[in-house]
Structure formats: structure tokens, C-alpha cells
Coordinates of C-alpha atoms in Angstrom, one line a residue:
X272 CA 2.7 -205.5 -40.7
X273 CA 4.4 -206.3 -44.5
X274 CA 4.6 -204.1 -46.7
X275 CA 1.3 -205.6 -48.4
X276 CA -0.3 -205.5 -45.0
X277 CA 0.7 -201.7 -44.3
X278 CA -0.6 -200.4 -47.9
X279 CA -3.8 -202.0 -47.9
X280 CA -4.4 -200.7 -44.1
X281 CA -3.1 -196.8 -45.2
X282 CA -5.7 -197.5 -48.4
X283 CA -8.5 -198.3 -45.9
X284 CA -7.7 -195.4 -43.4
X285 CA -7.7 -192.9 -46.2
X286 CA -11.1 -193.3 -47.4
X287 CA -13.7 -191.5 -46.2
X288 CA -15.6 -192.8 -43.4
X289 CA -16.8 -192.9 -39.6
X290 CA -13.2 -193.9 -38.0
X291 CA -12.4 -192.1 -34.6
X292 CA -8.9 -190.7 -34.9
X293 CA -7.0 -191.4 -31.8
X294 CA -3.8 -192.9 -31.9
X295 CA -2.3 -195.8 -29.3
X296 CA 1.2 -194.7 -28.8
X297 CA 1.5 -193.4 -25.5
X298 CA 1.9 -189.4 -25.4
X299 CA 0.4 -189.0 -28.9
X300 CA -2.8 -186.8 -29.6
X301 CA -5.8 -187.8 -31.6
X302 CA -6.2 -186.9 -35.1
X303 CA -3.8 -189.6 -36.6
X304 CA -3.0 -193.0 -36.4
X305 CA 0.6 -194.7 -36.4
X306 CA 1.1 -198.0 -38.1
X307 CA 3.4 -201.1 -36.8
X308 CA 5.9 -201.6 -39.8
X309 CA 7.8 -204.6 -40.2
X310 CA 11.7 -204.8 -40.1
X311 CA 11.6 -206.2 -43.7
X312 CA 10.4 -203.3 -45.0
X313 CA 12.7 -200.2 -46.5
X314 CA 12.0 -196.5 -46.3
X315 CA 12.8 -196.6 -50.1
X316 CA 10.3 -198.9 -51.0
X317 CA 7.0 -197.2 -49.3
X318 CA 8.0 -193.7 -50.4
X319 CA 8.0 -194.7 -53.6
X320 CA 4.7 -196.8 -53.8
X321 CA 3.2 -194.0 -51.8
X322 CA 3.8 -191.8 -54.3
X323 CA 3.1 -193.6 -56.8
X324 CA -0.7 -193.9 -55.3
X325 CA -1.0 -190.6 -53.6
X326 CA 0.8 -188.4 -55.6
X327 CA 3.8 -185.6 -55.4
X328 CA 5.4 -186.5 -51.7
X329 CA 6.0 -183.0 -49.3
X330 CA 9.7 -183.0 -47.8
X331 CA 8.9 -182.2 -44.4
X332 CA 11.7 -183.1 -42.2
X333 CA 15.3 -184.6 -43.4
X334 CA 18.2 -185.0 -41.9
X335 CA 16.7 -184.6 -38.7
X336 CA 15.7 -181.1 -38.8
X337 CA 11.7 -179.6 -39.9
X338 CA 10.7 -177.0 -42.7
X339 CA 9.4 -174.2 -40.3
X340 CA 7.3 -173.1 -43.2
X341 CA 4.8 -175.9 -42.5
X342 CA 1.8 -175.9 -41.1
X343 CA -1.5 -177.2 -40.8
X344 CA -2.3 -177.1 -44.1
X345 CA 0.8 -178.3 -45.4
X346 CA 1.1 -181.1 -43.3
X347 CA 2.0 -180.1 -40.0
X348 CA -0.7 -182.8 -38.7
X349 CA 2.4 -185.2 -39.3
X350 CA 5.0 -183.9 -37.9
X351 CA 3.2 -182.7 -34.7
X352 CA 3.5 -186.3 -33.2
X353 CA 7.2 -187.0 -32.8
X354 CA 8.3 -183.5 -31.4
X355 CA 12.0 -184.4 -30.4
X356 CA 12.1 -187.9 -32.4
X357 CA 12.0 -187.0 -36.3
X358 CA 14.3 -187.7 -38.5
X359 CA 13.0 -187.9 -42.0
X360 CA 9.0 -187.2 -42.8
X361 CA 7.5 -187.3 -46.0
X362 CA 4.2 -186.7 -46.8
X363 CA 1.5 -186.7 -49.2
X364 CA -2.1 -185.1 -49.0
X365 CA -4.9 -187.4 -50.3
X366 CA -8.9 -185.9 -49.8
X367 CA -9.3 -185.4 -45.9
X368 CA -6.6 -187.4 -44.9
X369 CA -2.6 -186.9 -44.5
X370 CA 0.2 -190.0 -45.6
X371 CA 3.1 -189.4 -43.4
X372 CA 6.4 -191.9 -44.1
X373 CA 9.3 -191.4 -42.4
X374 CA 12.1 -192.4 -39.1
X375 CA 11.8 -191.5 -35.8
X376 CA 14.9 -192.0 -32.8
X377 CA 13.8 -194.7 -30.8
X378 CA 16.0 -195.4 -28.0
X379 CA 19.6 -195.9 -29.2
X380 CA 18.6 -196.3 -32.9
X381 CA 15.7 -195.2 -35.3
X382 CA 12.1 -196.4 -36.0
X383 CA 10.7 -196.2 -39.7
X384 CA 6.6 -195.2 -39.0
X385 CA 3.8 -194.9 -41.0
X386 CA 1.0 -192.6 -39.9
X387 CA -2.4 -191.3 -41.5
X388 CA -3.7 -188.0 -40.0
X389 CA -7.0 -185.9 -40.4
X390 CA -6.4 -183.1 -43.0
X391 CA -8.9 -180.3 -43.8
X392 CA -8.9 -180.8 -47.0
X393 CA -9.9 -177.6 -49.7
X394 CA -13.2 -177.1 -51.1
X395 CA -13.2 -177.3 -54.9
X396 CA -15.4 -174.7 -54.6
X397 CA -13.3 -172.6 -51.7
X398 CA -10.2 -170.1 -52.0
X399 CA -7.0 -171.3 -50.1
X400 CA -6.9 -170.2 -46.5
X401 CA -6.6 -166.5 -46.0
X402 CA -8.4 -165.9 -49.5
X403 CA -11.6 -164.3 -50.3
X404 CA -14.2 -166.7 -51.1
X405 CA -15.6 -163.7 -53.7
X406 CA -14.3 -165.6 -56.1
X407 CA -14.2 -169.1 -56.7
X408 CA -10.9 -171.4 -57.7
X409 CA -11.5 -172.8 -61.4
X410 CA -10.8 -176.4 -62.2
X411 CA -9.1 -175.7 -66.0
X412 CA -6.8 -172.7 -67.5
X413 CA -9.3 -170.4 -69.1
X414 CA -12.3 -171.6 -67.2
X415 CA -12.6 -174.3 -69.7
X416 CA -13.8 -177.3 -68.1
X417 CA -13.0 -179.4 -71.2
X418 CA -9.5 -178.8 -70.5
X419 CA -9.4 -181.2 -67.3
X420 CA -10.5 -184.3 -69.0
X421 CA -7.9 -184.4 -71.9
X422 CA -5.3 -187.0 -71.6
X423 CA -2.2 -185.5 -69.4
X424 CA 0.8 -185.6 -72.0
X425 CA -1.6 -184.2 -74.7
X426 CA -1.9 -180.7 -72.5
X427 CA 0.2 -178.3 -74.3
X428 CA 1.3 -174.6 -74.6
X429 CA -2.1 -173.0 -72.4
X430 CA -0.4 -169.5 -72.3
X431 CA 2.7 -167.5 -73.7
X432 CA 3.9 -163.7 -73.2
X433 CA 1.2 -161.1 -74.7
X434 CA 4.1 -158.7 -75.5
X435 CA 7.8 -159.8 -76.6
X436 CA 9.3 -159.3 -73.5
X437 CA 12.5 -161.3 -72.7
X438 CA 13.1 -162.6 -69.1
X439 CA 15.0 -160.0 -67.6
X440 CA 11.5 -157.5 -67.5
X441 CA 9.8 -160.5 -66.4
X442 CA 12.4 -160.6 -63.3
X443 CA 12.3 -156.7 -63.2
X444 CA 8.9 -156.9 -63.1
X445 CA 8.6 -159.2 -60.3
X446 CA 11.2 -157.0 -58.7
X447 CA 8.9 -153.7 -59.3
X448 CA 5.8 -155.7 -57.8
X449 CA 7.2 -156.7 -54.1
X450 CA 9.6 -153.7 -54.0
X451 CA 12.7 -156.2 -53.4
X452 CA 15.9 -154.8 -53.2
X453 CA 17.8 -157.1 -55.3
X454 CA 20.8 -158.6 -53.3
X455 CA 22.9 -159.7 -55.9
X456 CA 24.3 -163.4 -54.7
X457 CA 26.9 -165.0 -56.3
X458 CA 26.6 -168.5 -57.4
X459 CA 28.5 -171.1 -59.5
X460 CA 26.0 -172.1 -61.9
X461 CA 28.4 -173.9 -64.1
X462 CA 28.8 -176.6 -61.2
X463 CA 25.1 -176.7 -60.8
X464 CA 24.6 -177.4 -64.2
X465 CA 27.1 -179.8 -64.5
X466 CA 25.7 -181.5 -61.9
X467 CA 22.1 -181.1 -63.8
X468 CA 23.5 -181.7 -67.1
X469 CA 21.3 -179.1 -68.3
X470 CA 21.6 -175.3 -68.2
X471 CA 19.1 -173.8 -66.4
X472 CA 16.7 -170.6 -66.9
X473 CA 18.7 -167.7 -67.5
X474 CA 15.4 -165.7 -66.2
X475 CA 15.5 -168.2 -63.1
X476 CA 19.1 -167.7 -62.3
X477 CA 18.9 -163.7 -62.4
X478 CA 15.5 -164.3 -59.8
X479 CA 17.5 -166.4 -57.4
X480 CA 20.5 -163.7 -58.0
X481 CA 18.1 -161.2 -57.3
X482 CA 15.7 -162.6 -54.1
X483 CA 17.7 -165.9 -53.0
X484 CA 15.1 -169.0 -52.1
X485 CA 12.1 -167.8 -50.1
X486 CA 8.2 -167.2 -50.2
X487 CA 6.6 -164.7 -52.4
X488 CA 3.0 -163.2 -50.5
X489 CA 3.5 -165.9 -47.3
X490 CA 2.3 -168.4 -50.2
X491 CA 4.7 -169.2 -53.0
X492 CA 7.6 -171.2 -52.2
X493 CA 10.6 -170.0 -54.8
X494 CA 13.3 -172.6 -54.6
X495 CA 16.8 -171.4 -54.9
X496 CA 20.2 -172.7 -53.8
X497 CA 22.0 -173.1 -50.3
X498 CA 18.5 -171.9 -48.6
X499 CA 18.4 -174.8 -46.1
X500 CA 16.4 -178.2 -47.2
X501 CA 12.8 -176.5 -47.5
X502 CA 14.6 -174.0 -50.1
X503 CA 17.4 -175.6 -51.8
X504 CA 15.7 -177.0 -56.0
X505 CA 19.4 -179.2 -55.3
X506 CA 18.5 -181.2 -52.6
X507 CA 14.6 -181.7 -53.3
X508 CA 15.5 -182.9 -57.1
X509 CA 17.8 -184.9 -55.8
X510 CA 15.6 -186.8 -53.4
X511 CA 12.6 -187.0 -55.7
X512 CA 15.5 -188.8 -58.5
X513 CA 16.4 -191.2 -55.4
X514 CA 13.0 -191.9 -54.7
X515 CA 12.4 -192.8 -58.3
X516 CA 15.2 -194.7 -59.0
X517 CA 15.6 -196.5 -55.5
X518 CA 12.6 -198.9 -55.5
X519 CA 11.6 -202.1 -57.8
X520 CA 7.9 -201.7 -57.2
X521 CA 7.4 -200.8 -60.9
X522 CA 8.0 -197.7 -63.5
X523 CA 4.6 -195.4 -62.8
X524 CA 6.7 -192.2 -61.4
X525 CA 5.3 -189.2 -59.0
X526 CA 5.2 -187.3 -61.9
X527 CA 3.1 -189.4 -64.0
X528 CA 3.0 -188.9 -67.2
X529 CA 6.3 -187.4 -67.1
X530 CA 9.4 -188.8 -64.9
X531 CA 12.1 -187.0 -62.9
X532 CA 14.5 -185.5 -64.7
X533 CA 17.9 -187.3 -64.9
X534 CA 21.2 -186.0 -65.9
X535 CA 21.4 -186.0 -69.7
X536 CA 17.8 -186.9 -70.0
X537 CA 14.1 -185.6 -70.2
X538 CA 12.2 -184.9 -67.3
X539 CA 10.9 -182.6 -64.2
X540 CA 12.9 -180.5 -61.8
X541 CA 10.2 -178.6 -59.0
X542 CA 11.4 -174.9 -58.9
X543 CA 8.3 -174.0 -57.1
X544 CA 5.4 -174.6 -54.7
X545 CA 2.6 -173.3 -52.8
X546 CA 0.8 -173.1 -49.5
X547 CA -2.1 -175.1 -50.5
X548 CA 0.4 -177.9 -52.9
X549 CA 0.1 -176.7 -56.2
X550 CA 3.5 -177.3 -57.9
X551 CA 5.4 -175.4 -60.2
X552 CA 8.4 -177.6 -62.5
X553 CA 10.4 -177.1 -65.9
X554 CA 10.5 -179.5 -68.1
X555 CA 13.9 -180.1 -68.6
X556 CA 15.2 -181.8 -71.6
X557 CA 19.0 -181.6 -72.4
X558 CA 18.7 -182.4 -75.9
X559 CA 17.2 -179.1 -75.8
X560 CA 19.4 -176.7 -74.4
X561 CA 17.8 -173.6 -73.6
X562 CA 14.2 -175.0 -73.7
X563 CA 12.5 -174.9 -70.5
X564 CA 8.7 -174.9 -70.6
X565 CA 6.9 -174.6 -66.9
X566 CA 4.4 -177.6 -65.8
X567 CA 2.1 -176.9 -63.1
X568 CA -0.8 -178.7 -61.3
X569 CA -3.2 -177.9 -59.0
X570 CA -3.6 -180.0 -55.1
X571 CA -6.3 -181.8 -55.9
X572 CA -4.6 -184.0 -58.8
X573 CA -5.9 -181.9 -62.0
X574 CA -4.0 -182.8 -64.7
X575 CA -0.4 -180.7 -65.6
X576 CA -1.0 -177.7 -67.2
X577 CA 2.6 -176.6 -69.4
X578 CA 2.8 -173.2 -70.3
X579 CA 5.4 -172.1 -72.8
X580 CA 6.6 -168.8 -71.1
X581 CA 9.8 -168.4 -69.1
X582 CA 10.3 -168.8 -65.5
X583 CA 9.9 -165.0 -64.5
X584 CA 6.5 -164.2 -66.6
X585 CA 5.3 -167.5 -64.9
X586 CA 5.7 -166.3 -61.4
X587 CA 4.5 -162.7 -61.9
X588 CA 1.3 -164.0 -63.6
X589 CA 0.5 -166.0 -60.4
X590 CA 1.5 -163.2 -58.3
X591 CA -0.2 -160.1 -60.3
X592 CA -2.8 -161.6 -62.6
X593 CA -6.0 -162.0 -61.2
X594 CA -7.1 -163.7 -64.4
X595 CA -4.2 -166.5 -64.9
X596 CA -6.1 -169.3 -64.1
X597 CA -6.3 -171.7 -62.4
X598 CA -2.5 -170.4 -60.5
X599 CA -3.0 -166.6 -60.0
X600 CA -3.1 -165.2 -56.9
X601 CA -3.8 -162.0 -56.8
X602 CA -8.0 -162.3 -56.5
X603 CA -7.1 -164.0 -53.1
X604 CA -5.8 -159.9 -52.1
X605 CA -2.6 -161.7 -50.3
X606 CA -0.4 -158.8 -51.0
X607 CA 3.0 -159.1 -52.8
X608 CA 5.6 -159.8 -50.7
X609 CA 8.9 -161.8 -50.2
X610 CA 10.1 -163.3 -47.1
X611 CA 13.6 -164.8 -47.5
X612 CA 14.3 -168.8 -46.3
X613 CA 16.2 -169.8 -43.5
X614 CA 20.2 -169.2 -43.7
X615 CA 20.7 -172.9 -42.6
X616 CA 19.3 -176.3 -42.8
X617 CA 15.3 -175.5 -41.9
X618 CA 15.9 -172.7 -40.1
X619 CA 18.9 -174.5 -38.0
X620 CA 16.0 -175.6 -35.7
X621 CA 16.2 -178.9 -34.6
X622 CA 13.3 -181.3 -33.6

């Protein structure tokens, strides 16, 4: 198929209807369906229309190795095809279905494929998985349902600190709560941020210092540095700016109404993530040094929420608060843990 061709069949797979999931490729299971792609067409280009119609892509395989974290939830549906063949996977979740884009070996060289997979999507009405359905997920921050229908760059400051606490007892805090021994990396910020052109959180750096890149109560993703691809804020900004500037097929970003953050400009960097998609980002603007207000938004495409608290507060609210909302995570009873990320590139595990 074209490009054109491809698209329009995806578009047709993903809505909702009576087709039987079983795949042609020999060896593969039901419960997806690979697409032909034509040699004309670039990896480039269809992640970057993907996202631009289904949203915030997943990095869930690059460079040839998987993020162990995944699973079924998370998109594990489109990976479990091509055990021994990945190379890069990308995917977005869209209602009951899965978008996977990516290359494959095939033979002596690589394949790009395009799949669509069942997905189990959320209720709107249902706790993520392992969570007490006792109490219901709402759609806007303070249970006002208003909040969802107002234009997205119009959404501004829905929360701040109740008490003028700086970030460090926000990170001590957080510290106190999953009864982390801090283990006090060392890491060269000023190359980071040169890199960034921005500083980033001082809150945010003392965190990373304190827990290095892992998952806080087997559901929060915290993005550090040198974690291995599922972990490392580096490698995932700089693949979401390659996706955005790498394709002609128009200026509607991932991140829509905001773009990507770019060196010396205004944009997103994704700090965070969880089980069920939400995503956690500063807006980073380096005409404002110093200034870095948290954007959030939910998996099923509610608008971003920004809060104007630091990095630290933001985190231990969704962890502790059973009344942050929609984010927090503490009605779900999920416990407050930390389990560090791998020490290499996905756990060092190849596919």
C-alpha cells in the first residue's frame, strides 16, 4: 500500500466494529493485523501523521532492544508479534484498538510494518487495572466537568502548593512516603542543559539525584538520565523533537496545542508517565529561566491540565493525595513504592 492507502486502511481498522482479528503472516497470533507498506514510504513520515491523528506515540522498542516495563496495557499487544525480529516499535493507543509503527529484521535487512491490535481499552467509568473500582476516575481537576470542554491553551494554573514549601520538602517528602534511601548519583547537569538550552527543575534534579529513573507504586514512570531507553527524559525528548521536525506532512504536533520543546525555544519535555498513559511534561520556555510549570493529560485525550507547582509537589500529590484529581493515586490503594529502571539499554534484554 501508499502511504494514503495504509492511513485510510489503519483509519478503518481502528473503528469500532465486527472485524475478526487474525493476522496472515505465517506464525503470528490473532488479535492484530499487519499491513503491506510500500517501499516509498519512510518510517519518519507515518510516525509523525500517526501521531498527529492518534495522539502521544509510546517508545516501545529502539534500537533493537524492548521496554520490559510493558505490558498488555501499555501496548504489549504490539510487540508480542515479532519476538526475535524488532527493531524499533512505536505505538499509540486509540479506543479498543492498538497503532503499532515500526522495523522488523527480515532476512538480511529490515522490514518497516504497520500493525493494528485489539486493546482493552479503560472504562471512563473504571479505575486503572489493579485499582478499586470504589471510586470512580473523574473526567476534570476538581470534579468540574466544565473544565474538559474549555479550549486547551486557555487551561491554566488548576492547583499550586497549600503551604509555602520550596522543592526540596516536596522531594523529602516524596522520600519520607516510599521510605527510599536516597542514593545520591552524580550527574553533569550543565552538559544536559546545554544540550536542553534550558536549566531544568532544581526540585527534579535533587529527585533523580535522590531515586535515579524508575517506577513509583509499579505505576508511575519517573524519567531520569542514563536509565536505559524506557528511563532516560534525553533520549525520549530527543525522539519526540525528531519525530516533529522530520516529516512535511504539516505543522499539527503530538502535543497539540503546544509543540516539543526545542533548544532556545518554548515547548514540552515528558518527565513522566503512567501505567494506563497519562503523561506528565514541563513546559519549558527558555526565555524563562527557572519557570517550569507541569502539563498533564489523562489516556483518553482530555485536554492538558498545567498546574503551576514544582516538579516534586506534583508527583507526591499523585502518589499521596487521594483527592488530586483527576492524577492521584492513592484511592487506587497501590502502595508507595519505587522500583529502580534497568542499568542498561531496556534492561540489556534483547528481542
Amino acid at each position: 500500500m501508499d502511504e494514503q492507502e495504509l492511513l485510510e486502511a489503519v483509519a478503518s481498522l481502528v473503528r469500532p466494529g465486527g472485524r475478526e482479528w487474525a493476522c496472515g503472516r505465517s506464525g503470528h497470533p490473532a488479535g492484530h493485523v499487519c499491513l503491506a507498506v510500500s517501499g516509498t514510504v519512510g518510517l519518519s513520515t507515518l510516525l509523525k501523521e500517526f501521531s498527529r491523528r492518534y495522539g502521544q506515540l509510546r517508545n516501545l522498542a529502539m534500537g533493537g532492544f524492548a521496554d520490559p516495563t510493558v505490558t498488555e496495557r501499555t501496548g504489549l499487544p504490539l510487540l508480542a508479534p515479532f519476538a526475535g525480529e524488532l527493531v524499533e516499535m512505536r505505538g499509540w493507543a486509540s479506543g479498543g484498538r492498538w497503532i503499532g509503527c515500526g522495523v522488523v529484521r527480515a532476512g538480511d535487512g529490515e522490514q518497516l510494518v504497520v500493525l493494528v491490535a485489539e486493546r482493552a481499552a479503560p472504562s471512563p467509568d473504571a479505575p486503572p487495572e489493579g485499582a478499586s473500582r470504589a471510586d470512580p476516575l473523574l473526567r476534570a481537576t476538581g470534579g468540574d466537568a466544565g473544565d474538559a470542554a474549555w479550549p486547551w491553551a486557555e487551561i491554566e494554573g488548576e492547583g499550586g502548593s497549600e503551604l509555602p514549601e520550596d522543592g526540596r520538602t516536596w522531594v523529602r517528602r516524596v522520600i519520607e512516603l516510599t521510605g527510599w534511601e536516597p542514593l545520591g548519583i552524580c550527574v553533569d547537569w550543565a552538559a544536559i542543559e546545554e544540550e536542553l538550552g534550558a536549566p531544568l527543575p532544581a526540585d527534579y534534579k535533587e529527585l533523580y539525584e535522590a531515586f535515579g529513573g524508575g517506577v513509583f507504586s509499579d505505576s508511575v514512570s519517573f524519567l531520569g538520565r542514563d536509565e536505559g531507553v524506557s528511563f532516560d527524559f534525553l533520549t525520549q525528548w530527543r525522539a519526540a523533537l525528531s519525530v516533529e521536525r522530520d516529516s512535511g506532512l504539516g505543522s499539527v504536533s503530538a502535543v497539540d496545542p503546544y509543540e516539543v520543546y526545542a533548544p532556545g525555544g518554548k515547548g514540552v519535555v515528558a518527565w513522566g508517565s503512567t501505567e494506563w498513559a497519562d503523561e506528565y511534561c514541563w513546559l519549558i520556555d527558555a526565555g524563562r529561566p527557572g519557570h517550569h510549570p507541569v502539563l498533564a493529560r489523562s489516556h483518553d485525550g482530555d485536554p492538558w491540565h498545567r498546574y503551576d507547582m514544582s516538579t516534586s509537589e506534583f508527583l507526591y500529590r499523585v502518589l499521596a493525595d487521594a483527592g488530586f484529581r483527576p492524577f492521584g493515586i492513592a484511592r487506587y490503594d497501590l502502595g508507595a513504592t519505587f522500583r529502580p529502571g534497568s542499568g542498561g539499554p531496556l534492561d540489556g534484554r534483547p528481542l
